Amino acid sequence: MLVNPGGPGGSGVTIAMALGKSIQTVVGPHQDVIGFDPRGIGATTPRADCFSYPADGGDGEDDHVRGQFHRTLWGNAGRQIGLVNSSSVALQKLDTRARVQAKLCAEKDSLKGSDSIFRHLSTPTVARDMLSIVDAWDEWTAALPSESAPGKLSATDDKLRPDPSKGPISLDTKSKLVYWGFSYGTLLGATFAAMFPDRVGRLILDGVVDADHYVSPLWSESIRDADAVSRSFSRYCHGAAESCALYRDNDTVADIEERFELIRTSIMDHPITLIDPISKMPIVISYSDIRLVLFVCLYAPTQTFPIVAMILDSLYRGSDAVVGQIFGWPPDLELQPFCGPPPPPSLYPNEAQAAIMCSDKRYELNETIPNLHRLFEKLETESSWADVWMTLMIGCDGWQISAVDPPMRWDSNPANTSKPIKTSFPVLFISNTADPVTPLYAGVKMAQKFVDAGLIEQKSEGHCSLAAVSQCTMKKIRAYIEKGEVPPAPVRGGKGRELIDGKWDRCEADEWPFHPYESDTWLAAKGEVGVDDVESMDALRDMQKKFYRQATFLGQIGGLNMGKINDFVLQT
C-alpha cells in the first residue's frame, strides 16, 4: 500500500515511518506500507528549491543554509503584509511578491534547462513514478516464496474472502496499485486511475480534491464548506459548557459568537505585541496571523477547537500567554542553530507546493490587479475565509515554467470523452460532511467520474476522515481492502451545485470537538466489541495525532505549521 499525505509537498516517507504500524492495524497485516517522497519533495533529489544556490556561484552543491536564511527573510517580510484584505494595497503587494518569486524559480530553472526539476514534478509525472514503484515491487516480490508474496491471499485466509453470494471478485492485486491518498493525494490517486485505469488494485481517496477546480486559476470552490466548520465552534463550545474555556455560565450560542466578535474587533484595532521568552525577539501578531491559525484549526476541530477556545479566552481576558506559546520563535529559524552542524537538506522547507500546484494548472493565473480584486470580491460572497484562500492561491500568478507533462484535462478526461472512466477495480472515495478545503460535493462529483466508484460520507467536521475517528468508516475501509467490498456508487440528488442531498453510504463519527475518543469511554458506550475493533480504533487515533502534526498545507504562508499547534495541543 502506497501512501501520500497530500499538500502538495507532504513527505510520504515521513508519513509511512510515523503511521505505518497504525495503518497496518487499520487495513490489515497483509499490507506492507510504502511511503515515497514525490519529485522535488523531502529526501527526493533534486529538490524544488528556488532560494539555494551553490556557495561559490559555480556548479557545486547548493548552499541550503544560506538559501534557508534568504527564504526566512523573504517569508517574514511577506508576513508583515498580512492577508489580501488587510489593507488597500495588500493584494497588490502579495501579487508582486508572487511574481518575483516566480521569476526567482524561473531563473533557477533556466540554469538546468531541460533537466530542471521544476519541469518534471507535475502530478501526471508523479503518477508515472507510482507505476514504476508498483513494477519494481512486482519484480522484487517475484523472487519471494509464493506463500509470502504480498497482495494475494493464501489458502488459509478464508475469513478474509468475500461472500460468494455477492458475486466473484478477485482479491489479487499483483501488478496493481494499492493506495491510500489524503487531500492532494486524492488528486494524485485519481490522476493515476485516469492514466492507468487497468492498473488499479485498491484506491482509497480520502478528503477529495475536485480536479476540475484544482486545475482552474483560483481553485475557488474548495472552501465552500469552510464556514460550516467554523460556525460549528460556538455550537460545540455551548454543548461542552464548562469544558470549553470560552464558555460562561448561562451562555447561549449567540453569547459565545458575540464574545468572539469582540475579540476579533479588538485584535484588528490593536495587534498583539510580546517578547519571546526564549529568544527575546520582539513579536507582533496581527489579525491576519490569528486568521491563519484559526483556519489551520478547521482541519482538525476535535483536536484544535479546545485550543481555539483557550486562545480566545486568553485574549478576552487580556492575556497573550497562550498566543505567545503558539507563535513564539519562528519555527524556520529553529532548523538552523547558530552553533552546530546544519541539518540535512531534506529537512529544509522548499517551493514544491507552489511549483506543483502552478505546474498542474490547466488554466493559468495571470491577472491584472483590478481583475484580482474582482475575483476576490466574488470569492468573498461564497466564503468568509476568502481572505486566507486568496492569499494562498495568488501564489501562482505569473508562474513562468511549463511542465513537460501537460496538465490533466479533467473536464473531458484523457480519452477526450465525458464518459466515466472504467478502472480494473472500483475506487473508494471518502469525504467529511463539512471539510474546510475538500467539500463533500467534490467527493460526490469525483466519484461520478469513475465507473462503480463508492463513496463514504463521514458525518464529521474537518479535513479528511482522520479528523474524527469512526468505527464505521474504519470497518468499511478494511472491508474494501481485504474483502473487496465497495460501497454503492453515489446517486446525485440535484443539479449543478446540489450534490449533497443524494444517496450514498454515511458513517457516524465516534468523537467530536470537546468530546474526544477515549477507548475506555468508547467501550462503555458501545458495549461488547471485538479486540480487533479496539486496536483499530486506537490505531486510528494514533494516525490522527501524527497525521495532523505533519500537515504542511498552510505552513509556508503563515510562518507557522500544524505541528507547532499540535505540539501545544499535546502539552495541554
PDB file of C-alpha atoms in Angstrom, residues 49-266:
ATOM      1  CA  ASP A  49      14.304  24.809  -4.085  1.00  0.00           C
ATOM      2  CA  CYS A  50      14.273  28.298  -5.584  1.00  0.00           C
ATOM      3  CA  PHE A  51      16.396  30.013  -2.902  1.00  0.00           C
ATOM      4  CA  SER A  52      19.511  27.821  -2.634  1.00  0.00           C
ATOM      5  CA  TYR A  53      22.426  28.326  -4.999  1.00  0.00           C
ATOM      6  CA  PRO A  54      25.998  26.980  -4.963  1.00  0.00           C
ATOM      7  CA  ALA A  55      28.073  28.912  -2.448  1.00  0.00           C
ATOM      8  CA  ASP A  56      30.801  29.697  -4.990  1.00  0.00           C
ATOM      9  CA  GLY A  57      28.375  30.560  -7.772  1.00  0.00           C
ATOM     10  CA  GLY A  58      29.582  27.561  -9.768  1.00  0.00           C
ATOM     11  CA  ASP A  59      28.226  24.063 -10.373  1.00  0.00           C
ATOM     12  CA  GLY A  60      28.779  22.728  -6.857  1.00  0.00           C
ATOM     13  CA  GLU A  61      26.210  21.667  -4.264  1.00  0.00           C
ATOM     14  CA  ASP A  62      23.521  24.168  -3.350  1.00  0.00           C
ATOM     15  CA  ASP A  63      24.107  26.057  -0.115  1.00  0.00           C
ATOM     16  CA  HIS A  64      20.887  25.146   1.724  1.00  0.00           C
ATOM     17  CA  VAL A  65      21.847  27.031   4.886  1.00  0.00           C
ATOM     18  CA  ARG A  66      22.181  30.319   3.024  1.00  0.00           C
ATOM     19  CA  GLY A  67      19.114  29.519   0.938  1.00  0.00           C
ATOM     20  CA  GLN A  68      17.028  28.924   4.046  1.00  0.00           C
ATOM     21  CA  PHE A  69      18.265  32.153   5.594  1.00  0.00           C
ATOM     22  CA  HIS A  70      17.107  34.040   2.490  1.00  0.00           C
ATOM     23  CA  ARG A  71      13.798  32.133   2.444  1.00  0.00           C
ATOM     24  CA  THR A  72      13.167  33.054   6.075  1.00  0.00           C
ATOM     25  CA  LEU A  73      13.901  36.745   5.488  1.00  0.00           C
ATOM     26  CA  TRP A  74      11.623  36.716   2.449  1.00  0.00           C
ATOM     27  CA  GLY A  75       8.823  34.907   4.287  1.00  0.00           C
ATOM     28  CA  ASN A  76       8.924  37.184   7.339  1.00  0.00           C
ATOM     29  CA  ALA A  77       8.783  40.256   5.107  1.00  0.00           C
ATOM     30  CA  GLY A  78       5.661  38.875   3.454  1.00  0.00           C
ATOM     31  CA  ARG A  79       4.055  38.140   6.795  1.00  0.00           C
ATOM     32  CA  GLN A  80       4.084  41.846   7.563  1.00  0.00           C
ATOM     33  CA  ILE A  81       1.729  42.467   4.638  1.00  0.00           C
ATOM     34  CA  GLY A  82      -0.993  40.274   6.068  1.00  0.00           C
ATOM     35  CA  LEU A  83      -3.880  38.768   4.114  1.00  0.00           C
ATOM     36  CA  VAL A  84      -5.134  40.173   0.824  1.00  0.00           C
ATOM     37  CA  ASN A  85      -7.739  42.397   2.527  1.00  0.00           C
ATOM     38  CA  SER A  86      -5.598  43.589   5.440  1.00  0.00           C
ATOM     39  CA  SER A  87      -5.003  46.929   3.700  1.00  0.00           C
ATOM     40  CA  SER A  88      -5.856  48.726   0.467  1.00  0.00           C
ATOM     41  CA  VAL A  89      -2.512  47.714  -1.043  1.00  0.00           C
ATOM     42  CA  ALA A  90      -2.095  44.217   0.415  1.00  0.00           C
ATOM     43  CA  LEU A  91      -3.388  42.341  -2.639  1.00  0.00           C
ATOM     44  CA  GLN A  92      -1.103  44.282  -4.962  1.00  0.00           C
ATOM     45  CA  LYS A  93       1.924  43.664  -2.728  1.00  0.00           C
ATOM     46  CA  LEU A  94       1.166  39.950  -2.426  1.00  0.00           C
ATOM     47  CA  ASP A  95       0.744  39.686  -6.186  1.00  0.00           C
ATOM     48  CA  THR A  96       4.064  41.448  -6.737  1.00  0.00           C
ATOM     49  CA  ARG A  97       5.734  39.010  -4.344  1.00  0.00           C
ATOM     50  CA  ALA A  98       4.188  36.045  -6.176  1.00  0.00           C
ATOM     51  CA  ARG A  99       5.509  37.314  -9.494  1.00  0.00           C
ATOM     52  CA  VAL A 100       9.034  37.995  -8.283  1.00  0.00           C
ATOM     53  CA  GLN A 101       9.217  34.582  -6.577  1.00  0.00           C
ATOM     54  CA  ALA A 102       8.033  33.030  -9.858  1.00  0.00           C
ATOM     55  CA  LYS A 103      10.868  34.953 -11.515  1.00  0.00           C
ATOM     56  CA  LEU A 104      13.342  33.546  -8.973  1.00  0.00           C
ATOM     57  CA  CYS A 105      12.171  29.984  -9.653  1.00  0.00           C
ATOM     58  CA  ALA A 106      12.341  30.584 -13.422  1.00  0.00           C
ATOM     59  CA  GLU A 107      15.945  31.756 -13.075  1.00  0.00           C
ATOM     60  CA  LYS A 108      16.841  28.603 -11.129  1.00  0.00           C
ATOM     61  CA  ASP A 109      15.008  26.545 -13.772  1.00  0.00           C
ATOM     62  CA  SER A 110      16.942  28.180 -16.613  1.00  0.00           C
ATOM     63  CA  LEU A 111      20.271  27.083 -15.125  1.00  0.00           C
ATOM     64  CA  LYS A 112      19.299  23.411 -15.518  1.00  0.00           C
ATOM     65  CA  GLY A 113      17.461  23.668 -18.826  1.00  0.00           C
ATOM     66  CA  SER A 114      15.514  20.554 -19.834  1.00  0.00           C
ATOM     67  CA  ASP A 115      16.832  18.720 -16.765  1.00  0.00           C
ATOM     68  CA  SER A 116      15.275  21.219 -14.355  1.00  0.00           C
ATOM     69  CA  ILE A 117      13.203  19.577 -11.638  1.00  0.00           C
ATOM     70  CA  PHE A 118      10.621  22.338 -11.989  1.00  0.00           C
ATOM     71  CA  ARG A 119       9.605  20.953 -15.388  1.00  0.00           C
ATOM     72  CA  HIS A 120       9.241  17.401 -14.136  1.00  0.00           C
ATOM     73  CA  LEU A 121       7.256  17.440 -10.890  1.00  0.00           C
ATOM     74  CA  SER A 122       3.678  17.804 -12.101  1.00  0.00           C
ATOM     75  CA  THR A 123       1.029  15.353 -10.909  1.00  0.00           C
ATOM     76  CA  PRO A 124       0.901  13.267 -14.135  1.00  0.00           C
ATOM     77  CA  THR A 125       4.676  12.773 -13.933  1.00  0.00           C
ATOM     78  CA  VAL A 126       4.450  11.568 -10.329  1.00  0.00           C
ATOM     79  CA  ALA A 127       1.614   9.215 -11.321  1.00  0.00           C
ATOM     80  CA  ARG A 128       4.079   7.590 -13.731  1.00  0.00           C
ATOM     81  CA  ASP A 129       6.542   7.281 -10.835  1.00  0.00           C
ATOM     82  CA  MET A 130       3.883   5.462  -8.813  1.00  0.00           C
ATOM     83  CA  LEU A 131       3.501   2.968 -11.639  1.00  0.00           C
ATOM     84  CA  SER A 132       7.264   2.410 -11.648  1.00  0.00           C
ATOM     85  CA  ILE A 133       7.115   1.700  -7.897  1.00  0.00           C
ATOM     86  CA  VAL A 134       4.395  -0.919  -8.492  1.00  0.00           C
ATOM     87  CA  ASP A 135       6.501  -2.539 -11.236  1.00  0.00           C
ATOM     88  CA  ALA A 136       9.619  -2.524  -9.047  1.00  0.00           C
ATOM     89  CA  TRP A 137       7.618  -4.061  -6.191  1.00  0.00           C
ATOM     90  CA  ASP A 138       6.392  -6.837  -8.503  1.00  0.00           C
ATOM     91  CA  GLU A 139       9.917  -7.521  -9.706  1.00  0.00           C
ATOM     92  CA  TRP A 140      11.183  -7.818  -6.143  1.00  0.00           C
ATOM     93  CA  THR A 141       8.314  -9.951  -4.815  1.00  0.00           C
ATOM     94  CA  ALA A 142       8.534 -12.303  -7.803  1.00  0.00           C
ATOM     95  CA  ALA A 143      11.677 -13.698  -6.220  1.00  0.00           C
ATOM     96  CA  LEU A 144       9.927 -14.375  -2.897  1.00  0.00           C
ATOM     97  CA  PRO A 145       8.331 -17.718  -1.968  1.00  0.00           C
ATOM     98  CA  SER A 146       4.738 -17.691  -3.254  1.00  0.00           C
ATOM     99  CA  GLU A 147       3.205 -18.084   0.190  1.00  0.00           C
ATOM    100  CA  SER A 148       4.889 -14.894   1.419  1.00  0.00           C
ATOM    101  CA  ALA A 149       4.259 -12.709  -1.620  1.00  0.00           C
ATOM    102  CA  PRO A 150       2.162  -9.612  -0.761  1.00  0.00           C
ATOM    103  CA  GLY A 151      -1.070  -8.733  -2.473  1.00  0.00           C
ATOM    104  CA  LYS A 152      -2.554 -12.237  -2.689  1.00  0.00           C
ATOM    105  CA  LEU A 153      -4.423 -14.210  -0.044  1.00  0.00           C
ATOM    106  CA  SER A 154      -3.214 -17.659   0.897  1.00  0.00           C
ATOM    107  CA  ALA A 155      -5.414 -20.723   1.139  1.00  0.00           C
ATOM    108  CA  THR A 156      -5.612 -20.306   4.920  1.00  0.00           C
ATOM    109  CA  ASP A 157      -7.151 -16.835   4.747  1.00  0.00           C
ATOM    110  CA  ASP A 158     -10.749 -17.977   4.407  1.00  0.00           C
ATOM    111  CA  LYS A 159     -12.026 -15.391   6.886  1.00  0.00           C
ATOM    112  CA  LEU A 160     -10.854 -12.633   4.542  1.00  0.00           C
ATOM    113  CA  ARG A 161     -12.628 -13.956   1.477  1.00  0.00           C
ATOM    114  CA  PRO A 162     -15.766 -12.166   0.235  1.00  0.00           C
ATOM    115  CA  ASP A 163     -19.255 -13.584   0.447  1.00  0.00           C
ATOM    116  CA  PRO A 164     -19.684 -15.749  -2.699  1.00  0.00           C
ATOM    117  CA  SER A 165     -23.335 -14.710  -2.884  1.00  0.00           C
ATOM    118  CA  LYS A 166     -22.200 -11.213  -3.830  1.00  0.00           C
ATOM    119  CA  GLY A 167     -20.572 -12.463  -6.992  1.00  0.00           C
ATOM    120  CA  PRO A 168     -16.978 -13.358  -7.932  1.00  0.00           C
ATOM    121  CA  ILE A 169     -14.281 -10.800  -7.259  1.00  0.00           C
ATOM    122  CA  SER A 170     -10.509 -11.054  -7.497  1.00  0.00           C
ATOM    123  CA  LEU A 171      -8.522 -10.025  -4.451  1.00  0.00           C
ATOM    124  CA  ASP A 172      -5.243 -10.471  -6.299  1.00  0.00           C
ATOM    125  CA  THR A 173      -3.585  -7.043  -6.565  1.00  0.00           C
ATOM    126  CA  LYS A 174      -0.435  -8.219  -8.318  1.00  0.00           C
ATOM    127  CA  SER A 175       0.776  -5.576 -10.809  1.00  0.00           C
ATOM    128  CA  LYS A 176      -1.916  -3.211  -9.453  1.00  0.00           C
ATOM    129  CA  LEU A 177      -1.684  -0.106  -7.291  1.00  0.00           C
ATOM    130  CA  VAL A 178      -2.947  -0.329  -3.703  1.00  0.00           C
ATOM    131  CA  TYR A 179      -3.046   3.212  -2.332  1.00  0.00           C
ATOM    132  CA  TRP A 180      -4.370   5.486   0.404  1.00  0.00           C
ATOM    133  CA  GLY A 181      -4.120   9.160  -0.512  1.00  0.00           C
ATOM    134  CA  PHE A 182      -5.215  12.150   1.555  1.00  0.00           C
ATOM    135  CA  SER A 183      -6.166  15.640   0.330  1.00  0.00           C
ATOM    136  CA  TYR A 184      -3.945  16.449  -2.685  1.00  0.00           C
ATOM    137  CA  GLY A 185      -3.076  12.737  -2.543  1.00  0.00           C
ATOM    138  CA  THR A 186      -6.616  12.101  -3.837  1.00  0.00           C
ATOM    139  CA  LEU A 187      -5.837  14.180  -6.924  1.00  0.00           C
ATOM    140  CA  LEU A 188      -2.655  12.162  -7.376  1.00  0.00           C
ATOM    141  CA  GLY A 189      -4.579   8.889  -6.986  1.00  0.00           C
ATOM    142  CA  ALA A 190      -7.381   9.977  -9.319  1.00  0.00           C
ATOM    143  CA  THR A 191      -4.785  11.034 -11.905  1.00  0.00           C
ATOM    144  CA  PHE A 192      -3.185   7.597 -11.690  1.00  0.00           C
ATOM    145  CA  ALA A 193      -6.586   5.946 -12.134  1.00  0.00           C
ATOM    146  CA  ALA A 194      -7.334   8.123 -15.177  1.00  0.00           C
ATOM    147  CA  MET A 195      -3.953   7.467 -16.803  1.00  0.00           C
ATOM    148  CA  PHE A 196      -3.663   3.785 -15.911  1.00  0.00           C
ATOM    149  CA  PRO A 197      -7.205   2.505 -15.289  1.00  0.00           C
ATOM    150  CA  ASP A 198      -6.183  -1.130 -15.805  1.00  0.00           C
ATOM    151  CA  ARG A 199      -3.581  -0.887 -13.003  1.00  0.00           C
ATOM    152  CA  VAL A 200      -5.956  -0.049 -10.154  1.00  0.00           C
ATOM    153  CA  GLY A 201      -5.937  -2.602  -7.337  1.00  0.00           C
ATOM    154  CA  ARG A 202      -7.370  -0.633  -4.428  1.00  0.00           C
ATOM    155  CA  LEU A 203      -7.569   3.157  -4.299  1.00  0.00           C
ATOM    156  CA  ILE A 204      -8.760   4.965  -1.166  1.00  0.00           C
ATOM    157  CA  LEU A 205      -9.089   8.680  -1.895  1.00  0.00           C
ATOM    158  CA  ASP A 206      -9.712  10.463   1.403  1.00  0.00           C
ATOM    159  CA  GLY A 207     -10.555  14.204   1.578  1.00  0.00           C
ATOM    160  CA  VAL A 208     -11.391  14.531  -2.097  1.00  0.00           C
ATOM    161  CA  VAL A 209      -9.994  17.303  -4.300  1.00  0.00           C
ATOM    162  CA  ASP A 210     -12.260  18.455  -7.142  1.00  0.00           C
ATOM    163  CA  ALA A 211      -9.942  18.013 -10.125  1.00  0.00           C
ATOM    164  CA  ASP A 212     -11.923  20.432 -12.337  1.00  0.00           C
ATOM    165  CA  HIS A 213     -11.402  23.295  -9.898  1.00  0.00           C
ATOM    166  CA  TYR A 214      -7.856  22.298  -8.917  1.00  0.00           C
ATOM    167  CA  VAL A 215      -6.645  22.968 -12.474  1.00  0.00           C
ATOM    168  CA  SER A 216      -8.550  26.277 -12.651  1.00  0.00           C
ATOM    169  CA  PRO A 217      -6.890  29.642 -11.867  1.00  0.00           C
ATOM    170  CA  LEU A 218      -8.058  30.007  -8.229  1.00  0.00           C
ATOM    171  CA  TRP A 219      -9.437  26.600  -7.131  1.00  0.00           C
ATOM    172  CA  SER A 220     -12.138  28.719  -5.506  1.00  0.00           C
ATOM    173  CA  GLU A 221     -14.840  26.104  -4.870  1.00  0.00           C
ATOM    174  CA  SER A 222     -12.689  24.318  -2.303  1.00  0.00           C
ATOM    175  CA  ILE A 223     -13.697  26.492   0.670  1.00  0.00           C
ATOM    176  CA  ARG A 224     -17.459  26.375   0.152  1.00  0.00           C
ATOM    177  CA  ASP A 225     -17.871  24.347   3.391  1.00  0.00           C
ATOM    178  CA  ALA A 226     -15.244  26.167   5.483  1.00  0.00           C
ATOM    179  CA  ASP A 227     -17.884  28.411   7.076  1.00  0.00           C
ATOM    180  CA  ALA A 228     -19.904  25.378   8.149  1.00  0.00           C
ATOM    181  CA  VAL A 229     -16.848  24.144  10.059  1.00  0.00           C
ATOM    182  CA  SER A 230     -16.035  27.497  11.690  1.00  0.00           C
ATOM    183  CA  ARG A 231     -19.677  28.155  12.630  1.00  0.00           C
ATOM    184  CA  SER A 232     -19.782  24.835  14.440  1.00  0.00           C
ATOM    185  CA  PHE A 233     -17.270  26.112  17.030  1.00  0.00           C
ATOM    186  CA  SER A 234     -19.807  28.135  19.031  1.00  0.00           C
ATOM    187  CA  ARG A 235     -22.319  25.294  18.892  1.00  0.00           C
ATOM    188  CA  TYR A 236     -19.815  22.718  20.139  1.00  0.00           C
ATOM    189  CA  CYS A 237     -18.483  25.130  22.765  1.00  0.00           C
ATOM    190  CA  HIS A 238     -22.003  25.728  24.048  1.00  0.00           C
ATOM    191  CA  GLY A 239     -22.660  21.996  24.196  1.00  0.00           C
ATOM    192  CA  ALA A 240     -19.433  21.411  26.107  1.00  0.00           C
ATOM    193  CA  ALA A 241     -20.282  24.126  28.666  1.00  0.00           C
ATOM    194  CA  GLU A 242     -17.520  24.358  31.315  1.00  0.00           C
ATOM    195  CA  SER A 243     -15.242  22.116  29.239  1.00  0.00           C
ATOM    196  CA  CYS A 244     -14.930  24.991  26.752  1.00  0.00           C
ATOM    197  CA  ALA A 245     -12.675  27.777  28.030  1.00  0.00           C
ATOM    198  CA  LEU A 246     -14.678  30.499  26.263  1.00  0.00           C
ATOM    199  CA  TYR A 247     -17.989  29.418  27.813  1.00  0.00           C
ATOM    200  CA  ARG A 248     -19.577  31.439  30.638  1.00  0.00           C
ATOM    201  CA  ASP A 249     -22.459  30.443  32.913  1.00  0.00           C
ATOM    202  CA  ASN A 250     -25.869  30.591  31.247  1.00  0.00           C
ATOM    203  CA  ASP A 251     -24.336  31.332  27.848  1.00  0.00           C
ATOM    204  CA  THR A 252     -26.277  30.901  24.647  1.00  0.00           C
ATOM    205  CA  VAL A 253     -24.626  30.121  21.318  1.00  0.00           C
ATOM    206  CA  ALA A 254     -25.175  33.763  20.362  1.00  0.00           C
ATOM    207  CA  ASP A 255     -23.338  34.902  23.523  1.00  0.00           C
ATOM    208  CA  ILE A 256     -20.263  32.908  22.522  1.00  0.00           C
ATOM    209  CA  GLU A 257     -20.382  34.288  18.993  1.00  0.00           C
ATOM    210  CA  GLU A 258     -20.677  37.833  20.338  1.00  0.00           C
ATOM    211  CA  ARG A 259     -17.679  37.287  22.626  1.00  0.00           C
ATOM    212  CA  PHE A 260     -15.642  36.108  19.674  1.00  0.00           C
ATOM    213  CA  GLU A 261     -16.659  39.181  17.658  1.00  0.00           C
ATOM    214  CA  LEU A 262     -15.424  41.459  20.461  1.00  0.00           C
ATOM    215  CA  ILE A 263     -12.066  39.685  20.421  1.00  0.00           C
ATOM    216  CA  ARG A 264     -11.827  39.975  16.633  1.00  0.00           C
ATOM    217  CA  THR A 265     -12.529  43.699  16.687  1.00  0.00           C
ATOM    218  CA  SER A 266     -10.003  44.248  19.461  1.00  0.00           C
TER     219      SER A 266
END
